[in-house]
GROMACS .gro file of C-alpha atoms in nm:
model
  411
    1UNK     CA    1   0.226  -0.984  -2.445
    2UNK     CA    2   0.037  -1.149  -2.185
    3UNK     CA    3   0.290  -1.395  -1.930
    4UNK     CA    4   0.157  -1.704  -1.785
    5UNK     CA    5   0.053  -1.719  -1.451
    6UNK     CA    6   0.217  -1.980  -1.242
    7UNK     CA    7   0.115  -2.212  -0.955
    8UNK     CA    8  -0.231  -2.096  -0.759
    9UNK     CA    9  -0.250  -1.832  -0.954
   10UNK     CA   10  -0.285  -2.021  -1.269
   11UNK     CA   11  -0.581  -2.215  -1.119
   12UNK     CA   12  -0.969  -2.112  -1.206
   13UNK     CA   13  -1.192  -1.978  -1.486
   14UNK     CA   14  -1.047  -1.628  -1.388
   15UNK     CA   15  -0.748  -1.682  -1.548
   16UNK     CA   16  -0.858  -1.847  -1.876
   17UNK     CA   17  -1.132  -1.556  -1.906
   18UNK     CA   18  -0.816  -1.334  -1.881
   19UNK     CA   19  -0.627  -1.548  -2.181
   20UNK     CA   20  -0.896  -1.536  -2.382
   21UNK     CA   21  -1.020  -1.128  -2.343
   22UNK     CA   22  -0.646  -1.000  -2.395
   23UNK     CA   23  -0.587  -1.249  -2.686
   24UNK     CA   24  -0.933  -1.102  -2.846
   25UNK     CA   25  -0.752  -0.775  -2.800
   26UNK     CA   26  -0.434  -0.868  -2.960
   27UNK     CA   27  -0.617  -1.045  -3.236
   28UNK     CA   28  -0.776  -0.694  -3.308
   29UNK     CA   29  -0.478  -0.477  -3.282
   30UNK     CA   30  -0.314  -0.668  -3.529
   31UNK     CA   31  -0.578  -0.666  -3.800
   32UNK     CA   32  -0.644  -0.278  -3.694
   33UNK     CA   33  -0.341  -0.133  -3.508
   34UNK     CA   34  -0.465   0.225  -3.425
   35UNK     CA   35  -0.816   0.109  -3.294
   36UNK     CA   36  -0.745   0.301  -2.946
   37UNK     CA   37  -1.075   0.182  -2.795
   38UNK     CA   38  -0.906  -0.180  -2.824
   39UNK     CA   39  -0.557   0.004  -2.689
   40UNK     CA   40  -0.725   0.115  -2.403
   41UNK     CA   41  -0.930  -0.256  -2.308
   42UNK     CA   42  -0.583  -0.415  -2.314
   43UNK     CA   43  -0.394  -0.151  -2.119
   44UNK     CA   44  -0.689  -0.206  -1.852
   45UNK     CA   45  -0.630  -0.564  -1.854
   46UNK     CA   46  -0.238  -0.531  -1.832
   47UNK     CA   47  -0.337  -0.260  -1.524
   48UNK     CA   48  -0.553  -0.485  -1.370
   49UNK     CA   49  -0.298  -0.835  -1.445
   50UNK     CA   50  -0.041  -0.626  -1.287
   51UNK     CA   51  -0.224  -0.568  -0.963
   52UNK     CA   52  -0.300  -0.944  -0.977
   53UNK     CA   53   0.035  -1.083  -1.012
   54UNK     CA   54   0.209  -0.831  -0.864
   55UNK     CA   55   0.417  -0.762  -1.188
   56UNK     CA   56   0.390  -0.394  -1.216
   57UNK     CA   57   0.711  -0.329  -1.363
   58UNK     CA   58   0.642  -0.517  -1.672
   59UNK     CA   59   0.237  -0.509  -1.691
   60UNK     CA   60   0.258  -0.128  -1.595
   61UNK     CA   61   0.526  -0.036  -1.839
   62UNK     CA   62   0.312  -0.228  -2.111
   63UNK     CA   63  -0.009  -0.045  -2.048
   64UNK     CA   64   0.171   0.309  -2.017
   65UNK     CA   65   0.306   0.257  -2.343
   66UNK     CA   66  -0.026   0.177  -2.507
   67UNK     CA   67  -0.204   0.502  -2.343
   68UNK     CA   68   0.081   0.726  -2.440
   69UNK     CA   69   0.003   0.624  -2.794
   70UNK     CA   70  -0.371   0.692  -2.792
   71UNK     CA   71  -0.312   0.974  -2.634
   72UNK     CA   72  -0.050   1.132  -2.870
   73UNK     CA   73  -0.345   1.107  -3.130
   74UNK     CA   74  -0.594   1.203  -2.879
   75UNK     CA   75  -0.468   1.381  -2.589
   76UNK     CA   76  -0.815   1.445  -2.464
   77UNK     CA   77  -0.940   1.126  -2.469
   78UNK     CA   78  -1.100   1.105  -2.083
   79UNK     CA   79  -1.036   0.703  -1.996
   80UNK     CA   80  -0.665   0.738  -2.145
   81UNK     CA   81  -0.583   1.045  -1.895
   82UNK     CA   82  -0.749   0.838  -1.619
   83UNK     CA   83  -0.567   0.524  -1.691
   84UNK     CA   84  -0.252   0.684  -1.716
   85UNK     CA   85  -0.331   0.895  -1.372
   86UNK     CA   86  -0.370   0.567  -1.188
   87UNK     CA   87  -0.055   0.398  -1.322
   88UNK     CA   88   0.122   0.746  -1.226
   89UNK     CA   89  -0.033   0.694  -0.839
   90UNK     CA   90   0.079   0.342  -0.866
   91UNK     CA   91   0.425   0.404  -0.937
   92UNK     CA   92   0.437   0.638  -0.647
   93UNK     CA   93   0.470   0.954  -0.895
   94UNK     CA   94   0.188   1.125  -0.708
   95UNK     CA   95   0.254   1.480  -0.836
   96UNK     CA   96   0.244   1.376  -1.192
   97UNK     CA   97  -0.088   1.188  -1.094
   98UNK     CA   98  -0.237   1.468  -0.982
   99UNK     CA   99  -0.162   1.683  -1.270
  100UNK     CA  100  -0.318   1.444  -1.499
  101UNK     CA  101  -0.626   1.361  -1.339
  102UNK     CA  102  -0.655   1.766  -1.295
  103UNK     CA  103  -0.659   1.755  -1.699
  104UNK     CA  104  -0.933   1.460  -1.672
  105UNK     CA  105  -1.184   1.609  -1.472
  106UNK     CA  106  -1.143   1.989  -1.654
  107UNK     CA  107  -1.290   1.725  -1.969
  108UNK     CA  108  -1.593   1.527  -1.744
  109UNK     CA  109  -1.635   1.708  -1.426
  110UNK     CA  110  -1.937   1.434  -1.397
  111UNK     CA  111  -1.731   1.118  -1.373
  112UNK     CA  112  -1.698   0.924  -1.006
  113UNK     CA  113  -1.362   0.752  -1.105
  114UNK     CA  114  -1.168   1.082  -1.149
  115UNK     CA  115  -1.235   1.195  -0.828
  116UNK     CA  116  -1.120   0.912  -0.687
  117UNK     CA  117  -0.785   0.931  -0.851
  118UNK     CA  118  -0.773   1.324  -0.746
  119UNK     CA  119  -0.836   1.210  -0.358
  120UNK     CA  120  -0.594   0.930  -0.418
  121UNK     CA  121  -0.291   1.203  -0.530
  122UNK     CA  122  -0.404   1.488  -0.259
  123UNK     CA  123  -0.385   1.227   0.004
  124UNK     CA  124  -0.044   1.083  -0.070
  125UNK     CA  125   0.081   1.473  -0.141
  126UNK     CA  126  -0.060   1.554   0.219
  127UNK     CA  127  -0.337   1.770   0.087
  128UNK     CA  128  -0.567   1.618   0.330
  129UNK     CA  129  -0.857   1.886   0.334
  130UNK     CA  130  -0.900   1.904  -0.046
  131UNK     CA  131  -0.860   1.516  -0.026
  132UNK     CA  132  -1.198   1.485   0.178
  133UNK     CA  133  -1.382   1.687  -0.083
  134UNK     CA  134  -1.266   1.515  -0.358
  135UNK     CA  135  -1.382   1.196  -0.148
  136UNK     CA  136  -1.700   1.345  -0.101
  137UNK     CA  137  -1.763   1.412  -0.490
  138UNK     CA  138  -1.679   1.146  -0.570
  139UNK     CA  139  -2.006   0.985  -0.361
  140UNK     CA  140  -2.229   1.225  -0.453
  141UNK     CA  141  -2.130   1.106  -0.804
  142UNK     CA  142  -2.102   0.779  -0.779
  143UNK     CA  143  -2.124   0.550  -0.402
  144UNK     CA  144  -2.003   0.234  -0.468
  145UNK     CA  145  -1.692   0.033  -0.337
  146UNK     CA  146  -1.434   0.231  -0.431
  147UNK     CA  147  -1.619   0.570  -0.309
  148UNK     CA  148  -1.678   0.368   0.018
  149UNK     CA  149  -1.320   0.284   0.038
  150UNK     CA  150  -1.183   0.612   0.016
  151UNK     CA  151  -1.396   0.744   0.299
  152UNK     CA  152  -1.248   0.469   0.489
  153UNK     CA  153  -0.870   0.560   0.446
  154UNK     CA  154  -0.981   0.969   0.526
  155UNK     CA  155  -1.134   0.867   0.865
  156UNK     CA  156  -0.841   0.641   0.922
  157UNK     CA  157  -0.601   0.937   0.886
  158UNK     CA  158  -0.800   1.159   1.046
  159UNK     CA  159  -0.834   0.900   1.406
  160UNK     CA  160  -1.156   0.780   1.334
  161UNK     CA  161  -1.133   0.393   1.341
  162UNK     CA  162  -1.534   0.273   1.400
  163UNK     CA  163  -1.622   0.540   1.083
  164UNK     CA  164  -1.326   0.370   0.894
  165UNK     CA  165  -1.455   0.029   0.964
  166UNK     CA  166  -1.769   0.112   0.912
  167UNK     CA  167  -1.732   0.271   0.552
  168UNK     CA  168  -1.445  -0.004   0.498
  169UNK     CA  169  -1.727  -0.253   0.578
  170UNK     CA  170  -1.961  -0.109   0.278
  171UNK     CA  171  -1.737  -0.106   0.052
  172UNK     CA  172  -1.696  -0.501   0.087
  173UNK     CA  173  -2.053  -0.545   0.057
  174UNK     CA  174  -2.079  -0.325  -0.273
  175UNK     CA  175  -1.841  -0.516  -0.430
  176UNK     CA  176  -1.906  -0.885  -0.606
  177UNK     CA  177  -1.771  -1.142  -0.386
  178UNK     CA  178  -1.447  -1.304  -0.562
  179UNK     CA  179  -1.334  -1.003  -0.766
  180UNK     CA  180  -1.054  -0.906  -0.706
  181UNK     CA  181  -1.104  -0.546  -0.588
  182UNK     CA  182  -1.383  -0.643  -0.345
  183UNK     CA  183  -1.151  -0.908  -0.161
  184UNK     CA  184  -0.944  -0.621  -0.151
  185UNK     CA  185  -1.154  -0.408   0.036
  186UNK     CA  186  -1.255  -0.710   0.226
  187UNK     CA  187  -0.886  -0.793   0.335
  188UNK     CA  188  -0.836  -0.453   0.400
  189UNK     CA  189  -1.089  -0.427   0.674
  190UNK     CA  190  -0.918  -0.720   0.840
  191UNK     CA  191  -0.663  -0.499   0.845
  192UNK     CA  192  -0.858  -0.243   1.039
  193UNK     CA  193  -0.994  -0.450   1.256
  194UNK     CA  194  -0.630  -0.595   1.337
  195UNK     CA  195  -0.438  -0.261   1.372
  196UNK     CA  196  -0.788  -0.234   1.692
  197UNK     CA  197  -0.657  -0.532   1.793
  198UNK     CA  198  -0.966  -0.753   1.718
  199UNK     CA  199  -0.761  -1.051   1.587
  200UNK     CA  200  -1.042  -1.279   1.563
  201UNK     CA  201  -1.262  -1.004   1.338
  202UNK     CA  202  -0.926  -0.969   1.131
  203UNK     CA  203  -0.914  -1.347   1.144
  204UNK     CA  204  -1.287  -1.415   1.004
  205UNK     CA  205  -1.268  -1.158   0.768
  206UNK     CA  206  -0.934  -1.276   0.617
  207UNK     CA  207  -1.077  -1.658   0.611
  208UNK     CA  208  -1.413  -1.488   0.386
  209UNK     CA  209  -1.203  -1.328   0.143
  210UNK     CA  210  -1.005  -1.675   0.098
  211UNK     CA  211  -1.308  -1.832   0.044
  212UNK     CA  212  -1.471  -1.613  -0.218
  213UNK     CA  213  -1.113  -1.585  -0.393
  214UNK     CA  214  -0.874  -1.854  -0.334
  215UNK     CA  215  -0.541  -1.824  -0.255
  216UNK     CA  216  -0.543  -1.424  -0.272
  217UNK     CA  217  -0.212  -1.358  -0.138
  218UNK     CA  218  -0.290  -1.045   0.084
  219UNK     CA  219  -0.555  -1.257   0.271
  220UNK     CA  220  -0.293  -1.521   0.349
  221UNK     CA  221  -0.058  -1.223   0.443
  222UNK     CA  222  -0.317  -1.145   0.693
  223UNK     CA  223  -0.372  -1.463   0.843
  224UNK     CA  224   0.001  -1.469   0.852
  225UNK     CA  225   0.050  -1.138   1.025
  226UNK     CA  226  -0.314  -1.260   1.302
  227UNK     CA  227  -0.034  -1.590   1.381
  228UNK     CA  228   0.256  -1.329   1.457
  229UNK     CA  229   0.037  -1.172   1.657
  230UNK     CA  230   0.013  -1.485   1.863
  231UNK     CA  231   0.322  -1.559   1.824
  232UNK     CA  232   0.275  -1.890   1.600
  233UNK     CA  233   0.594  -1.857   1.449
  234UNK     CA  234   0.613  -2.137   1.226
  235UNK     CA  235   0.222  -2.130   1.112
  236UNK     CA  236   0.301  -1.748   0.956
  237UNK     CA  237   0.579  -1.862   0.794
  238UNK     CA  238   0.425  -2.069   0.626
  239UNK     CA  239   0.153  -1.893   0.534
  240UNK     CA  240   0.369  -1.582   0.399
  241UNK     CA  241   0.584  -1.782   0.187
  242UNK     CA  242   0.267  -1.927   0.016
  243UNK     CA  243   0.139  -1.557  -0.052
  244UNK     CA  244   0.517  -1.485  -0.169
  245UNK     CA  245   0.523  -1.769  -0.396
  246UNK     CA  246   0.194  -1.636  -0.534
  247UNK     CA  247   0.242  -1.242  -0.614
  248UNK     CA  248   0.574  -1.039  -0.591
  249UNK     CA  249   0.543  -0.804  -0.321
  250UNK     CA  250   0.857  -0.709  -0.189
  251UNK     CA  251   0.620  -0.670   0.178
  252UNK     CA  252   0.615  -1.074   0.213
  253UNK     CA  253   0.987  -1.087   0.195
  254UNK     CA  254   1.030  -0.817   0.437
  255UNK     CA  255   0.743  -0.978   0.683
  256UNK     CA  256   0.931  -1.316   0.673
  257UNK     CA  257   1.278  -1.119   0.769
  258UNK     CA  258   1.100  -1.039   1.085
  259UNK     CA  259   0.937  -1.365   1.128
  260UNK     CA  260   1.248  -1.576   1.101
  261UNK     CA  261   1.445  -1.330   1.313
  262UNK     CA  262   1.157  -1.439   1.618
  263UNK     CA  263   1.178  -1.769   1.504
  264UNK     CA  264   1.567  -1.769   1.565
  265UNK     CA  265   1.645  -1.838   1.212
  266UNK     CA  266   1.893  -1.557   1.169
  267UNK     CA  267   2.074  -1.687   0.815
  268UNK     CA  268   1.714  -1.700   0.658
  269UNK     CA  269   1.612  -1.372   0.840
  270UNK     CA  270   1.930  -1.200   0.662
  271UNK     CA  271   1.856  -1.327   0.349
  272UNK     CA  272   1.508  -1.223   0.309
  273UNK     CA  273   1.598  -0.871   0.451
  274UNK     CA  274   1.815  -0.824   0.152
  275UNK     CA  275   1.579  -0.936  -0.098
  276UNK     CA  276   1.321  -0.704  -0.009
  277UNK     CA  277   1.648  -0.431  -0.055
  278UNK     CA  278   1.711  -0.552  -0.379
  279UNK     CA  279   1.354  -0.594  -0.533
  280UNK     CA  280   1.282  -0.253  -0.390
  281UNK     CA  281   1.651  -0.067  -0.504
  282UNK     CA  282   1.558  -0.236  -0.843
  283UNK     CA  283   1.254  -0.021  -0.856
  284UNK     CA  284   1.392   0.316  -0.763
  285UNK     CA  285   1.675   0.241  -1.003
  286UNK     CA  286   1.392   0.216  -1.252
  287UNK     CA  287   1.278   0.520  -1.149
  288UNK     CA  288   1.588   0.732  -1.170
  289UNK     CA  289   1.621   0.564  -1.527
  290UNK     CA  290   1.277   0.641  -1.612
  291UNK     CA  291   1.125   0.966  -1.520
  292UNK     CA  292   0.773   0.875  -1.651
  293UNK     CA  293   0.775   0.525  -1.525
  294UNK     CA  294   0.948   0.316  -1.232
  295UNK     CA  295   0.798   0.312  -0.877
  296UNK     CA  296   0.994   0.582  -0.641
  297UNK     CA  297   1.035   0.317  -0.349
  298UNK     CA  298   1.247   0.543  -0.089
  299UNK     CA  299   0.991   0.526   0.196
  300UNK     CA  300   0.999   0.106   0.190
  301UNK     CA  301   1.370   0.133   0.108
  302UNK     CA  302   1.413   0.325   0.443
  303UNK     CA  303   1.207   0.089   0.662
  304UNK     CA  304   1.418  -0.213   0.486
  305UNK     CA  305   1.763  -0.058   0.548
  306UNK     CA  306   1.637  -0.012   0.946
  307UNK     CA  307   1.569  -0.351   0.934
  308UNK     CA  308   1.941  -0.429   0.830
  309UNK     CA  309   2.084  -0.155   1.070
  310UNK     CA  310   2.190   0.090   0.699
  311UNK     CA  311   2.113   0.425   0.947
  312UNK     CA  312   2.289   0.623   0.681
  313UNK     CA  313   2.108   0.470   0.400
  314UNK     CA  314   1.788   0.477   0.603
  315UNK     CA  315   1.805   0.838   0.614
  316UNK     CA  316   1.917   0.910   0.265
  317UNK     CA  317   1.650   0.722   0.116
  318UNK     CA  318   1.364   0.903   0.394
  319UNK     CA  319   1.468   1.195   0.320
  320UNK     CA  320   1.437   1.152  -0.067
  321UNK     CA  321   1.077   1.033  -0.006
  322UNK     CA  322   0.994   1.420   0.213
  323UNK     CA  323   1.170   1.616  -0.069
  324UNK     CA  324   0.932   1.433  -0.248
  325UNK     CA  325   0.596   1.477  -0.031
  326UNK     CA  326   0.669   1.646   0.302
  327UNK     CA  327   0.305   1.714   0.374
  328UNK     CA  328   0.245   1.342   0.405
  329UNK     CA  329   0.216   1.268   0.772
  330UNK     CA  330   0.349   0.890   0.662
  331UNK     CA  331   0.661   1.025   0.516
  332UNK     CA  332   0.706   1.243   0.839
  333UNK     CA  333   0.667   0.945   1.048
  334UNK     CA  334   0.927   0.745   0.878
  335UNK     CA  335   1.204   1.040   0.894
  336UNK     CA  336   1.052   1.092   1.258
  337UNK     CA  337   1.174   0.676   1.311
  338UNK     CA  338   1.454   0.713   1.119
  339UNK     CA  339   1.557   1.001   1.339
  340UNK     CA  340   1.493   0.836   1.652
  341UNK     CA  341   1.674   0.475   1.540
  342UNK     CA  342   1.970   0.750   1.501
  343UNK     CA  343   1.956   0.836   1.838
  344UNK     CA  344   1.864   1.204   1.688
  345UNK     CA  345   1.554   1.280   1.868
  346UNK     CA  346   1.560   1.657   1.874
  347UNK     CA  347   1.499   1.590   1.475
  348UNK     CA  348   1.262   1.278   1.549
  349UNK     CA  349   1.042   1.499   1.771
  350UNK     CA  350   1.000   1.769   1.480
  351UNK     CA  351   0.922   1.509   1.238
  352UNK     CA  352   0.642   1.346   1.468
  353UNK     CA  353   0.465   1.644   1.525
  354UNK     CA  354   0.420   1.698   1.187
  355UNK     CA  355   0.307   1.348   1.182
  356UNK     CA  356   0.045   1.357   1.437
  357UNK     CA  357  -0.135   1.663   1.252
  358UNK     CA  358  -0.435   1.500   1.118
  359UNK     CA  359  -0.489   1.324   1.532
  360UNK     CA  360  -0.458   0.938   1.380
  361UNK     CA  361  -0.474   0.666   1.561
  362UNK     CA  362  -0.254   0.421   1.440
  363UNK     CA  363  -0.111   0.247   1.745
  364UNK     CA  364   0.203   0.183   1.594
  365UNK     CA  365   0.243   0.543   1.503
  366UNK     CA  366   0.126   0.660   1.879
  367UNK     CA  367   0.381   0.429   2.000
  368UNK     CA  368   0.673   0.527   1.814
  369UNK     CA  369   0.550   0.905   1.919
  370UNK     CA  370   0.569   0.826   2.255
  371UNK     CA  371   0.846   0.672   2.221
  372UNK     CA  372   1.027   0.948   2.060
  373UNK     CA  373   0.841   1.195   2.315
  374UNK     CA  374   0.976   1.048   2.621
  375UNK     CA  375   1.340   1.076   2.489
  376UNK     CA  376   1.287   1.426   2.458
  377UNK     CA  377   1.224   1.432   2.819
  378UNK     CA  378   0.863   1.440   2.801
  379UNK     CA  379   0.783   1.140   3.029
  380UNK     CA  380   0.434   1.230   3.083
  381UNK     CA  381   0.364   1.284   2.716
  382UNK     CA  382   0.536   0.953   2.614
  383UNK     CA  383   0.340   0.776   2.841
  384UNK     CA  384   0.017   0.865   2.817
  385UNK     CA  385   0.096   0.772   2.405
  386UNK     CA  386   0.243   0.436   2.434
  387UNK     CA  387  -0.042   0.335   2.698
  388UNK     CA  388  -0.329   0.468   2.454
  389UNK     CA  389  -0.099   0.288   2.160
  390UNK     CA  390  -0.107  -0.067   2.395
  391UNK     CA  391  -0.518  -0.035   2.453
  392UNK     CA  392  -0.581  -0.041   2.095
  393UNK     CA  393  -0.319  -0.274   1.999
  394UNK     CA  394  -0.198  -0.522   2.281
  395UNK     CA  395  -0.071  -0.714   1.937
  396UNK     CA  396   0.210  -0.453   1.852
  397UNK     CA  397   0.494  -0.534   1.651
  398UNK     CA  398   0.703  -0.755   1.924
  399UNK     CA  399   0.992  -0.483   1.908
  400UNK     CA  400   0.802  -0.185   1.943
  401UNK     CA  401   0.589  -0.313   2.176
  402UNK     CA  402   0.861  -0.422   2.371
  403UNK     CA  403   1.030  -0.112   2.365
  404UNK     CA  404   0.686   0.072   2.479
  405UNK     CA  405   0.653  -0.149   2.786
  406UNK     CA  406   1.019  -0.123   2.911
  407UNK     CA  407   0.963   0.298   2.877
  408UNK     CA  408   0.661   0.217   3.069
  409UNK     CA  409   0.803  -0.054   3.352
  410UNK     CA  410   1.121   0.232   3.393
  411UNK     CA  411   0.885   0.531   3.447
   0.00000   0.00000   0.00000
């Protein structure tokens, strides 16, 4: 059953077209309950409500439940294995993604989508090269926004920030302004343009998508992380709580730890530290439960227990997530931190290598490289990292940044 939306997300003709297309669904179900083309509309629209609200545990569980049954009557029905790839990928069980797009495309080698999902799963498994031809398949099949977008995330990895703008920048303009996937791609190339340190790019770009689709909470999170940046405290406050109070993202709670720590609000900084613990531990304990469904969470869950000073439980939980994936130069990088927060910077500096494979040029990542570098007596190294980290990004996270610069005043 469908929930109701609450506050801004309840406001619109988005919403009541929702109502109406899933109760047309549910009307046909129950005069015709094994009509699997109606299954597979309303586990679409549970997908797709799930990603709105941020409710994946309950929309996500719904849909897989509907595509298991059309699939146990017809297990090569091509949408169904799709659909159920994608939730798979969502819930962070990439290898089982992978496996079930691989039976997809064996069925229509001649579908865009597919490919898509298969470049999703290599890149997450750390399969980079076969990643990039999936990528490139799947726009010979099919360029449109999420073709475009997918090119954007490869150059990203692979250090190539104008082509991932660029690409980033198409996919926007494929998409039809207000939707929710093209404000997606639209928010996320504010993103880009504020990990280069363009704030006021990130800033227009943000405002746009706000426009076209009002009160999207990952725009506000933007705008909220551009204020940071300057250091208006109180303005990105307020502007994550609003996108908190909108969709559940365990992200806003764990942005708004940060932000009330620099505020010097250290009661309200605690408390939303362990909220984004226990919405994420609630997740993995799904997913212990659960071996189809429940989104494996260990990476965040490593980050949050850093943010609470949990080393131990920091590295339990990072080193779940590389048992898991330890191609993925992500993973590597957050059991290179982990490491390094440990004071254990032989480890940290075998992790980061790995990390730095692919030559990205995420400033945060540089910086924490050169961080980790210098500590293993490589001054020189560890320099020349944080300084190139700095150029891109002057608007670092405060600590890191912080950190960088006092390497860099000492040396």
């Amino acid at each position: 059953m469908l929930k109701e939306r609450h506050g801004d997300l309840a406001l619109g003709g988005e919403w009541l077209n929702t109502k109406n297309a899933i109760d047309g669904l549910l009307a046909q179900l129950r005069a015709k309950p094994e009509d699997n083309k109606a299954r597979l509309l309303l586990a679409q629209a549970y997908m797709q409500e799930g990603r709105v609200t941020g409710d994946h545990p309950y929309y996500d569980m719904a849909a897989m439940q509907l595509l298991n049954g059309i699939l146990a009557q017809e297990p090569e029905n091509f949408e169904a294995l799709c659909c159920k790839a994608s939730l798979c990928l969502t819930q962070h069980h990439f290898s089982e993604g992978l496996a079930i797009a691989q039976q997809a495309v064996a069925i229509n080698p001649n579908n865009g989508f597919v490919y898509g999902l298969l470049c999703d799963a290599n890149v997450e498994l750390g399969r980079y090269d076969e990643a990039v031809k999936m990528a490139d398949k799947m726009n010979q099949v099919r360029p449109d926004l999420r073709s475009y977008s997918r090119v954007s995330y490869l150059r990203e990895i692979y250090g190539d920030y104008p082509g991932s703008i660029e690409a980033m920048d198409m996919a926007a303009k494929a998409g039809y302004p207000g939707l929710e996937q093209t404000e997606w791609a639209r928010t996320t190339l504010g993103h880009l343009y504020e990990s280069t340190g363009d704030l006021l790019k990130a800033e227009q770009h943000y405002q746009q998508a706000l426009l076209a689709r009002p009160y999207y909470a990952y725009a506000m999170a933007g705008l909220g992380r551009v204020e940071k940046a300057r250091k208006n405290y109180p303005v990105a406050i307020d502007y994550f709580r609003k996108a908190r109070a909108t969709v559940k993202d365990y992200a806003f709670a764990e942005e708004l730890a940060d932000l009330y720590r620099l505020n010097n609000e250290p009661a309200k900084a605690t408390q939303m530290a362990k909220e984004a613990i226990s919405m994420l531990a609630s997740d993995a304990r799904n997913a212990d439960e659960n071996e189809e469904m429940g989104h494996y969470a260990d990476r965040e869950l490593a980050y949050a227990y850093l943010k609470t000073n949990q080393l131990d439980k920091a590295l339990e939980h990072a080193k779940l997530e590389y048992e898991r994936r330890p191609d993925n130069i992500d993973v590597n990088e957050t059991l290179a931190w982990v490491h390094y927060k440990r004071g254990e910077h032989k480890e940290a500096g075998n992790y980061m290598a790995k990390a730095l494979r692919t030559k990205s040029k995420n400033p945060t990542l540089l910086c924490r490289a050169g961080l980790i570098a210098t500590r293993n007596g490589k001054p020189a190294e560890g320099q020349a990292l944080i300084r190139q980290a700095l150029n891109m990004n002057p608007y670092l996270s405060v600590d890191l940044a912080d950190e960088g610069k006092k390497l860099l005043a000492v040396n």
